[in-house]
mmCIF file of C-alpha atoms in Angstrom:
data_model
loop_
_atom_site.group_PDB
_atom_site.id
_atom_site.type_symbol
_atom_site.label_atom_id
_atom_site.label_comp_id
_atom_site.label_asym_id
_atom_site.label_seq_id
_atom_site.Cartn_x
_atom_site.Cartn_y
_atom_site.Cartn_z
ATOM 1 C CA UNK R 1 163.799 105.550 -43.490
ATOM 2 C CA UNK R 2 165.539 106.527 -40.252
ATOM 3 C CA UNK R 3 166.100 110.052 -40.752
ATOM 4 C CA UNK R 4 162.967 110.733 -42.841
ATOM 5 C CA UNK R 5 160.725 108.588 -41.374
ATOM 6 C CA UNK R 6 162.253 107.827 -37.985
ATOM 7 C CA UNK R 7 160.997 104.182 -39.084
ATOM 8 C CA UNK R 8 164.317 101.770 -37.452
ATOM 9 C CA UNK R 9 164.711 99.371 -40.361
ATOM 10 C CA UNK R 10 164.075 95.402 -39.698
ATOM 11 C CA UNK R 11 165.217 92.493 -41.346
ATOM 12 C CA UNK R 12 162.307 92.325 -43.832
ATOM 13 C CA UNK R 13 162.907 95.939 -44.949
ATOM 14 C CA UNK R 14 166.287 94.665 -45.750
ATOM 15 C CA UNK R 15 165.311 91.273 -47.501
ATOM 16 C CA UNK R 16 163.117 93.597 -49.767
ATOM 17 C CA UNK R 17 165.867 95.434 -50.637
ATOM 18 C CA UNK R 18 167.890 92.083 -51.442
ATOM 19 C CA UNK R 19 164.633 91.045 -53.536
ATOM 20 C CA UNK R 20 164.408 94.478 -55.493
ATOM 21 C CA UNK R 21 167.968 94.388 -56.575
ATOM 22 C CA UNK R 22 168.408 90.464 -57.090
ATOM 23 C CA UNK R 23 165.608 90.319 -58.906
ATOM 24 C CA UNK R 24 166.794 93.054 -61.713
ATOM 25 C CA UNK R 25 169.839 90.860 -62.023
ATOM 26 C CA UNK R 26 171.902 93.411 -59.905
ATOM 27 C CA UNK R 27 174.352 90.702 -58.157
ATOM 28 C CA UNK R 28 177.122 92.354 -57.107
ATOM 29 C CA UNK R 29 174.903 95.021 -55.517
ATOM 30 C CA UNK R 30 173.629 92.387 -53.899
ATOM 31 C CA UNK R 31 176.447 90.457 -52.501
ATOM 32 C CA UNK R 32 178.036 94.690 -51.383
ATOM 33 C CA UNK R 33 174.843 95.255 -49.390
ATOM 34 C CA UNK R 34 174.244 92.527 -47.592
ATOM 35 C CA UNK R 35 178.707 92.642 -46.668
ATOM 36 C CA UNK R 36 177.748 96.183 -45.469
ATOM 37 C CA UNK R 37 174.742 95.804 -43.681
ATOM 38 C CA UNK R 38 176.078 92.302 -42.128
ATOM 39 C CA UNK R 39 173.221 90.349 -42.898
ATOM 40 C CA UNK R 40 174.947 87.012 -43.637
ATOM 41 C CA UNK R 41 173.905 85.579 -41.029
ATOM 42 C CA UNK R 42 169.753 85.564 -42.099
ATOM 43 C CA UNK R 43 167.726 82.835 -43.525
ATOM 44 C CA UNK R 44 165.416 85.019 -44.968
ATOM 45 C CA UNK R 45 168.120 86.842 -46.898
ATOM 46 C CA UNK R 46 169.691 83.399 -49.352
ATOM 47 C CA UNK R 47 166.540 82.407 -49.550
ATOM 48 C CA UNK R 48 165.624 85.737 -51.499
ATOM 49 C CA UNK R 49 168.887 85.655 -53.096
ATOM 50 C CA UNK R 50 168.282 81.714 -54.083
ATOM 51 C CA UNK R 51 165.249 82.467 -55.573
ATOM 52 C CA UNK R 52 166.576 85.344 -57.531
ATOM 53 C CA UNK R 53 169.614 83.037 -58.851
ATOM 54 C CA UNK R 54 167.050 80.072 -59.953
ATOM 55 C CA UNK R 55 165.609 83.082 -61.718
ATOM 56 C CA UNK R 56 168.651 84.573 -63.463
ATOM 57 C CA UNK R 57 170.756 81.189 -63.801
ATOM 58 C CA UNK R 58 173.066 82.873 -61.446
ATOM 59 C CA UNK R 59 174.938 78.968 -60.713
ATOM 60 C CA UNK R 60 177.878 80.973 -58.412
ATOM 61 C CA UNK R 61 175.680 83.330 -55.929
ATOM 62 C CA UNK R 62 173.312 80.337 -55.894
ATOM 63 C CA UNK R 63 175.557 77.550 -54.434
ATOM 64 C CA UNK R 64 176.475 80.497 -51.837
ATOM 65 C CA UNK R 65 173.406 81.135 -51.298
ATOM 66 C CA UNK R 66 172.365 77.322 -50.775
ATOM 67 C CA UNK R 67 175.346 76.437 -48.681
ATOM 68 C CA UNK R 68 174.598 79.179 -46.401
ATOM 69 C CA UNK R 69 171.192 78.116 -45.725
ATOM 70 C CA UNK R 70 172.646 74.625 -45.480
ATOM 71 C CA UNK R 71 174.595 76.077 -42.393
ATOM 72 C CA UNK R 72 171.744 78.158 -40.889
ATOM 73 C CA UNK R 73 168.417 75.815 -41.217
ATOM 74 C CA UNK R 74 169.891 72.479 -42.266
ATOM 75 C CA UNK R 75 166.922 70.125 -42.281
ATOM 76 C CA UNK R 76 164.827 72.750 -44.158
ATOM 77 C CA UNK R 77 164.700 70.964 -47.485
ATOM 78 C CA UNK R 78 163.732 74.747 -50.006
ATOM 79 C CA UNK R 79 167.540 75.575 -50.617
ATOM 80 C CA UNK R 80 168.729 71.794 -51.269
ATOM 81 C CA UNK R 81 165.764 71.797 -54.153
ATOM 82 C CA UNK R 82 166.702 74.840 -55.433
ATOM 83 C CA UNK R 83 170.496 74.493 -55.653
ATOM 84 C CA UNK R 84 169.433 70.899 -57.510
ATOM 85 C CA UNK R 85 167.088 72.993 -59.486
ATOM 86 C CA UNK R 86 169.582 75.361 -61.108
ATOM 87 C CA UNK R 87 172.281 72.154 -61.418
ATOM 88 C CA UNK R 88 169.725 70.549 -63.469
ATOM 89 C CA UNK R 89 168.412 74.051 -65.601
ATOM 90 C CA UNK R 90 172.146 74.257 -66.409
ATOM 91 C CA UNK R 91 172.155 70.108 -67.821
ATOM 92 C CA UNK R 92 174.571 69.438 -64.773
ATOM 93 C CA UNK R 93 173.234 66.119 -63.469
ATOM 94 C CA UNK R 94 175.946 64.786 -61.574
ATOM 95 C CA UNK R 95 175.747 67.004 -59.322
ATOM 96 C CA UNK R 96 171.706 66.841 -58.626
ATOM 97 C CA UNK R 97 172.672 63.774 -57.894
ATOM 98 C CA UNK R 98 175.013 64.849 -55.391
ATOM 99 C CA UNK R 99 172.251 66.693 -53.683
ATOM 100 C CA UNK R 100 169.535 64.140 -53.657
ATOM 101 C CA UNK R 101 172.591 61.824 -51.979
ATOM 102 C CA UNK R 102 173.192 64.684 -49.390
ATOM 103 C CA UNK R 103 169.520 65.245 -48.465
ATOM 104 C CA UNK R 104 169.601 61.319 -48.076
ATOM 105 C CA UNK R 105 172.702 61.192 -45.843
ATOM 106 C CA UNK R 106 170.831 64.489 -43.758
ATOM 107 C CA UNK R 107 167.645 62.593 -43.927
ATOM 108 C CA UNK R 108 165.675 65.057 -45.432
ATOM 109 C CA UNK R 109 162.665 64.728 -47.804
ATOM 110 C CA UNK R 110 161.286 66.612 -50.378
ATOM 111 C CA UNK R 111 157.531 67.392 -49.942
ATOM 112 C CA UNK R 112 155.396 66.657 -52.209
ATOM 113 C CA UNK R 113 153.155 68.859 -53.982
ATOM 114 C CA UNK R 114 149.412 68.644 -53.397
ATOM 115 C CA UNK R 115 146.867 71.327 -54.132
ATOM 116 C CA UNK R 116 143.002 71.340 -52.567
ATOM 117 C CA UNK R 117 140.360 72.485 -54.317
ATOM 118 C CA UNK R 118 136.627 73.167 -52.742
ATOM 119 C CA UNK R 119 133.776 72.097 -54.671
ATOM 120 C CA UNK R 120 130.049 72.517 -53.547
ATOM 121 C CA UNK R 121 131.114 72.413 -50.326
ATOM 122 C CA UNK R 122 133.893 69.605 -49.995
ATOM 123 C CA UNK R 123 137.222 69.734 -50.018
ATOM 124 C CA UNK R 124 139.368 67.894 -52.617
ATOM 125 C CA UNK R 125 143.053 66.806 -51.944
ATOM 126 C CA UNK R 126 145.215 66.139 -55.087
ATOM 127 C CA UNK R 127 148.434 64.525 -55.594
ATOM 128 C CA UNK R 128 150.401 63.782 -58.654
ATOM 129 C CA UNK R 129 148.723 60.479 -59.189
ATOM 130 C CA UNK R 130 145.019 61.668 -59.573
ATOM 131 C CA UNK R 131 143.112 60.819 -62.764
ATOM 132 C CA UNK R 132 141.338 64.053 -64.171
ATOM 133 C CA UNK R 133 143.007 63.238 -67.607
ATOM 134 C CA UNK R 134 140.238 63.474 -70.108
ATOM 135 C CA UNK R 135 139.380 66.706 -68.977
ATOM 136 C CA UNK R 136 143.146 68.454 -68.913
ATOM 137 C CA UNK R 137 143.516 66.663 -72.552
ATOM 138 C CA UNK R 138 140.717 68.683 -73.393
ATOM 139 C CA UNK R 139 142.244 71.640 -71.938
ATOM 140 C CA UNK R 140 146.384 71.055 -73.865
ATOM 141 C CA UNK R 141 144.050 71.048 -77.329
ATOM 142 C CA UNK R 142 142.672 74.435 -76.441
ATOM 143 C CA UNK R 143 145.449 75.799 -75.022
ATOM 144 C CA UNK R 144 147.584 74.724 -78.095
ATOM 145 C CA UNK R 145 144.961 76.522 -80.575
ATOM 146 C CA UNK R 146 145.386 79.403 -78.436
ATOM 147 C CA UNK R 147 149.216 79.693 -79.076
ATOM 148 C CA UNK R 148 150.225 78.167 -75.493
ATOM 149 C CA UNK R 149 154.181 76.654 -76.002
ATOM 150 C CA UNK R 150 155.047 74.015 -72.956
ATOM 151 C CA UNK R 151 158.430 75.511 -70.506
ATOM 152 C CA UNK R 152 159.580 72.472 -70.812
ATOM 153 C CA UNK R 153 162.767 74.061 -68.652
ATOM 154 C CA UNK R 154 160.551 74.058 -65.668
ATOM 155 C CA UNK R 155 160.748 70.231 -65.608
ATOM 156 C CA UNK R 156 164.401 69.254 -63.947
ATOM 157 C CA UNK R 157 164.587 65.908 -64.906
ATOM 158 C CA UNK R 158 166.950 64.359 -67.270
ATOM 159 C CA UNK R 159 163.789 63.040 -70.042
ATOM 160 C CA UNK R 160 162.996 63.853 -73.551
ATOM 161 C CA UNK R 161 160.765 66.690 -74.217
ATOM 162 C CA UNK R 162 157.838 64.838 -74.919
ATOM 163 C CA UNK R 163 158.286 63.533 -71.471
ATOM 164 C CA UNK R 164 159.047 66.843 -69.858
ATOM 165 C CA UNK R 165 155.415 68.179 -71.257
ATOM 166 C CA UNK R 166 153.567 65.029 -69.831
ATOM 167 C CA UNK R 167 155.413 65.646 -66.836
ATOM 168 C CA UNK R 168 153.979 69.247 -66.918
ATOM 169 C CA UNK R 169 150.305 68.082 -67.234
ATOM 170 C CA UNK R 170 150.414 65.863 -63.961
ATOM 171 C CA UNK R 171 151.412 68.566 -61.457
ATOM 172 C CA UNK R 172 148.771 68.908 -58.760
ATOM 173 C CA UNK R 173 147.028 72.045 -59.135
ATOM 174 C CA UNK R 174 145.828 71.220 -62.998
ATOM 175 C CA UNK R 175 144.612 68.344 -61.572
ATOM 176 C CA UNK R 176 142.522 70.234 -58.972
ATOM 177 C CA UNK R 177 141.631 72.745 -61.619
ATOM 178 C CA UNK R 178 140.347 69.464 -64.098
ATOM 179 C CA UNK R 179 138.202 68.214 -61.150
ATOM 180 C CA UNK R 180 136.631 72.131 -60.524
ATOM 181 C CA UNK R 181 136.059 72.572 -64.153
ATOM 182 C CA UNK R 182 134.062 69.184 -64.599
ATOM 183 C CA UNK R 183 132.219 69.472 -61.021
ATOM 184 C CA UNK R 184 131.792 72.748 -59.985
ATOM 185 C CA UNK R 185 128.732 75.442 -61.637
ATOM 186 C CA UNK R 186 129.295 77.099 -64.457
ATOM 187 C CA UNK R 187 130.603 80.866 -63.922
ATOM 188 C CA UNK R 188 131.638 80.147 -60.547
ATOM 189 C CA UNK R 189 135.351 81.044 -59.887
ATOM 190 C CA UNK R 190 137.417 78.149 -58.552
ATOM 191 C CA UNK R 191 139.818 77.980 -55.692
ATOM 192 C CA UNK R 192 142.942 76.430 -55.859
ATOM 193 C CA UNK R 193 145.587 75.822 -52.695
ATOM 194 C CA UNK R 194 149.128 74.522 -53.046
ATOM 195 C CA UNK R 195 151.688 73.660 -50.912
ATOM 196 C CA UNK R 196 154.366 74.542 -52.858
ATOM 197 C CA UNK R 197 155.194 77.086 -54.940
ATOM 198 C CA UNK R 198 153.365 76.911 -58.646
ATOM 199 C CA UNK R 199 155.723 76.412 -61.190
ATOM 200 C CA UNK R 200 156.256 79.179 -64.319
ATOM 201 C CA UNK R 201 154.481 76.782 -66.515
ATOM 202 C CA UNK R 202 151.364 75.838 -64.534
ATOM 203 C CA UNK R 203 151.250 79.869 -64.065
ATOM 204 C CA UNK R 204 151.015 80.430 -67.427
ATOM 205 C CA UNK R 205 148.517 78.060 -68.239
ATOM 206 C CA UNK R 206 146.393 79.075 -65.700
ATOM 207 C CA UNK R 207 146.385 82.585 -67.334
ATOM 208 C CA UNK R 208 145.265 81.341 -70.513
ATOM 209 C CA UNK R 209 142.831 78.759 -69.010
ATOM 210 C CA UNK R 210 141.312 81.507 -67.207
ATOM 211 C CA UNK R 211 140.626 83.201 -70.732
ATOM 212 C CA UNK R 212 139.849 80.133 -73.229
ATOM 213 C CA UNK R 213 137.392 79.371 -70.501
ATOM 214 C CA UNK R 214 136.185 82.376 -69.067
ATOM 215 C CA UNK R 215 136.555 81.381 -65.232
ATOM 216 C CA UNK R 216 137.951 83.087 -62.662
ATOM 217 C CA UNK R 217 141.085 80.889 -60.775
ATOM 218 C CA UNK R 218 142.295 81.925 -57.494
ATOM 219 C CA UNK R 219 145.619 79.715 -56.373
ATOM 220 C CA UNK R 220 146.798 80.116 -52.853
ATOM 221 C CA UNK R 221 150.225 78.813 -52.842
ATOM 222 C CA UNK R 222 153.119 78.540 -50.513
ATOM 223 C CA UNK R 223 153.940 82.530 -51.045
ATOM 224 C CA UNK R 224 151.166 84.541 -52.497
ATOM 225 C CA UNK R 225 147.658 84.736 -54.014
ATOM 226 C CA UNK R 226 147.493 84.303 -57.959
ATOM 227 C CA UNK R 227 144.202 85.720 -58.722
ATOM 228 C CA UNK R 228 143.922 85.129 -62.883
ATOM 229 C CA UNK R 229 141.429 86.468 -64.604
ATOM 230 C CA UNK R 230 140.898 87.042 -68.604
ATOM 231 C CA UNK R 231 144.213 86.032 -69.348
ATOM 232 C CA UNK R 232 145.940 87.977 -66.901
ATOM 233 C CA UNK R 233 147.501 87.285 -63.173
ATOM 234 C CA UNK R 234 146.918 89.789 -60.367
ATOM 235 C CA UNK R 235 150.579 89.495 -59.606
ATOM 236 C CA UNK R 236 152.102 90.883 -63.008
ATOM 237 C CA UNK R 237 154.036 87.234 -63.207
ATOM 238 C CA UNK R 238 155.913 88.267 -61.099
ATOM 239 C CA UNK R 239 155.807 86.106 -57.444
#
């Protein structure tokens, strides 16, 4: 980039770079380039490399990663719920424990989801405890016709499966999505924002929504657009 382009490289050219090669599973490339290019001491860097590691089950990198950002932005509460994220993927649930008792001691909260959804006009908040049921068990029968299997890995609590897929079926944005597919008018596509990141699951049923039902769904959440569309998401599922 410098000699080619004469472009001086910043610290997001560099967290791309972390992204790329995390992301392929290339760890100790990784950990060699960000020694090199001393970039230890960036936020934005373990958070791309925590993300990767939830990704890859990478438990090692990931504590680094997580006690690193502990260091640099301690009452940021992303890298304590991902470090207790990849504990509990891995079955190890002494040691969510351990977390949830060290955000406590830091005072620090986890923030709850909530999606919005705007139909004819007004603006509808939704959190977990919202009733749209009838409609989304309307919605698990298609979906299961259609070949849909629950990740019931993407829920990190310590339940049975039948649980985990309940669990699955109350997060925010399908109940935004029940409310927009009962109130808003036919054809129309529906809007979805989240707070939070939307989980692997809820992507994937959002893909095949978008096809059993033939509606456009556009999610805003906390890092990209998902704009899914005939059983397909503009960001090749990968986000």
């Amino acid at each position: 980039m410098s000699k080619v382009y004469g472009i001086t490289p910043t610290l997001e050219h560099y967290a791309c770079v972390v992204n790329i090669l995390s992301r392929a599973g290339q760890f100790d490339e990784v950990e060699a380039f960000i020694k090199e290019q001393k970039l230890s001491t960036h936020a934005l860097i373990w958070e791309t490399v925590l993300g990767a590691c939830k990704l890859h089950g990478n438990l090692d990198l990931g504590e680094t990663a997580a006690r690193k950002l502990f260091e640099l932005q301690p009452k940021e509460d992303s890298a304590y719920i991902f470090l207790s994220n990849i504990f509990a993927s891995k079955g190890r649930w002494d040691d969510v424990q351990k977390i949830r008792v060290l955000m406590s001691e830091e005072g620090i909260k986890k923030e709850p989801g909530c999606s919005w959804v705007g139909v004819d006009g007004q603006v509808h908040v939704f959190v977990s405890q919202e009733q749209i049921y009838a409609k989304l068990q309307d919605l698990k029968q298609r979906l299961s016709f259609s070949g849909y299997i629950p990740k019931t890995e993407n829920v990190l609590h310590n339940i049975s499966s039948r649980e985990k897929i309940e669990h699955l079926w109350h997060h925010s944005e399908r109940l935004a999505l029940g409310l927009a597919l009962i109130s808003a008018s036919p054809g129309m596509p529906i809007r979805i924002f989240k707070n939070l990141r939307i989980c692997e699951d809820c992507h994937e049923v959002m893909k095949v929504i978008s096809y059993v039902t033939s509606r456009e769904i556009v999610i805003r959440d906390f890092k990209r657009f998902h704009h899914f569309k005939l059983g397909s998401c503009s960001c090749q599922d990968s986000w």
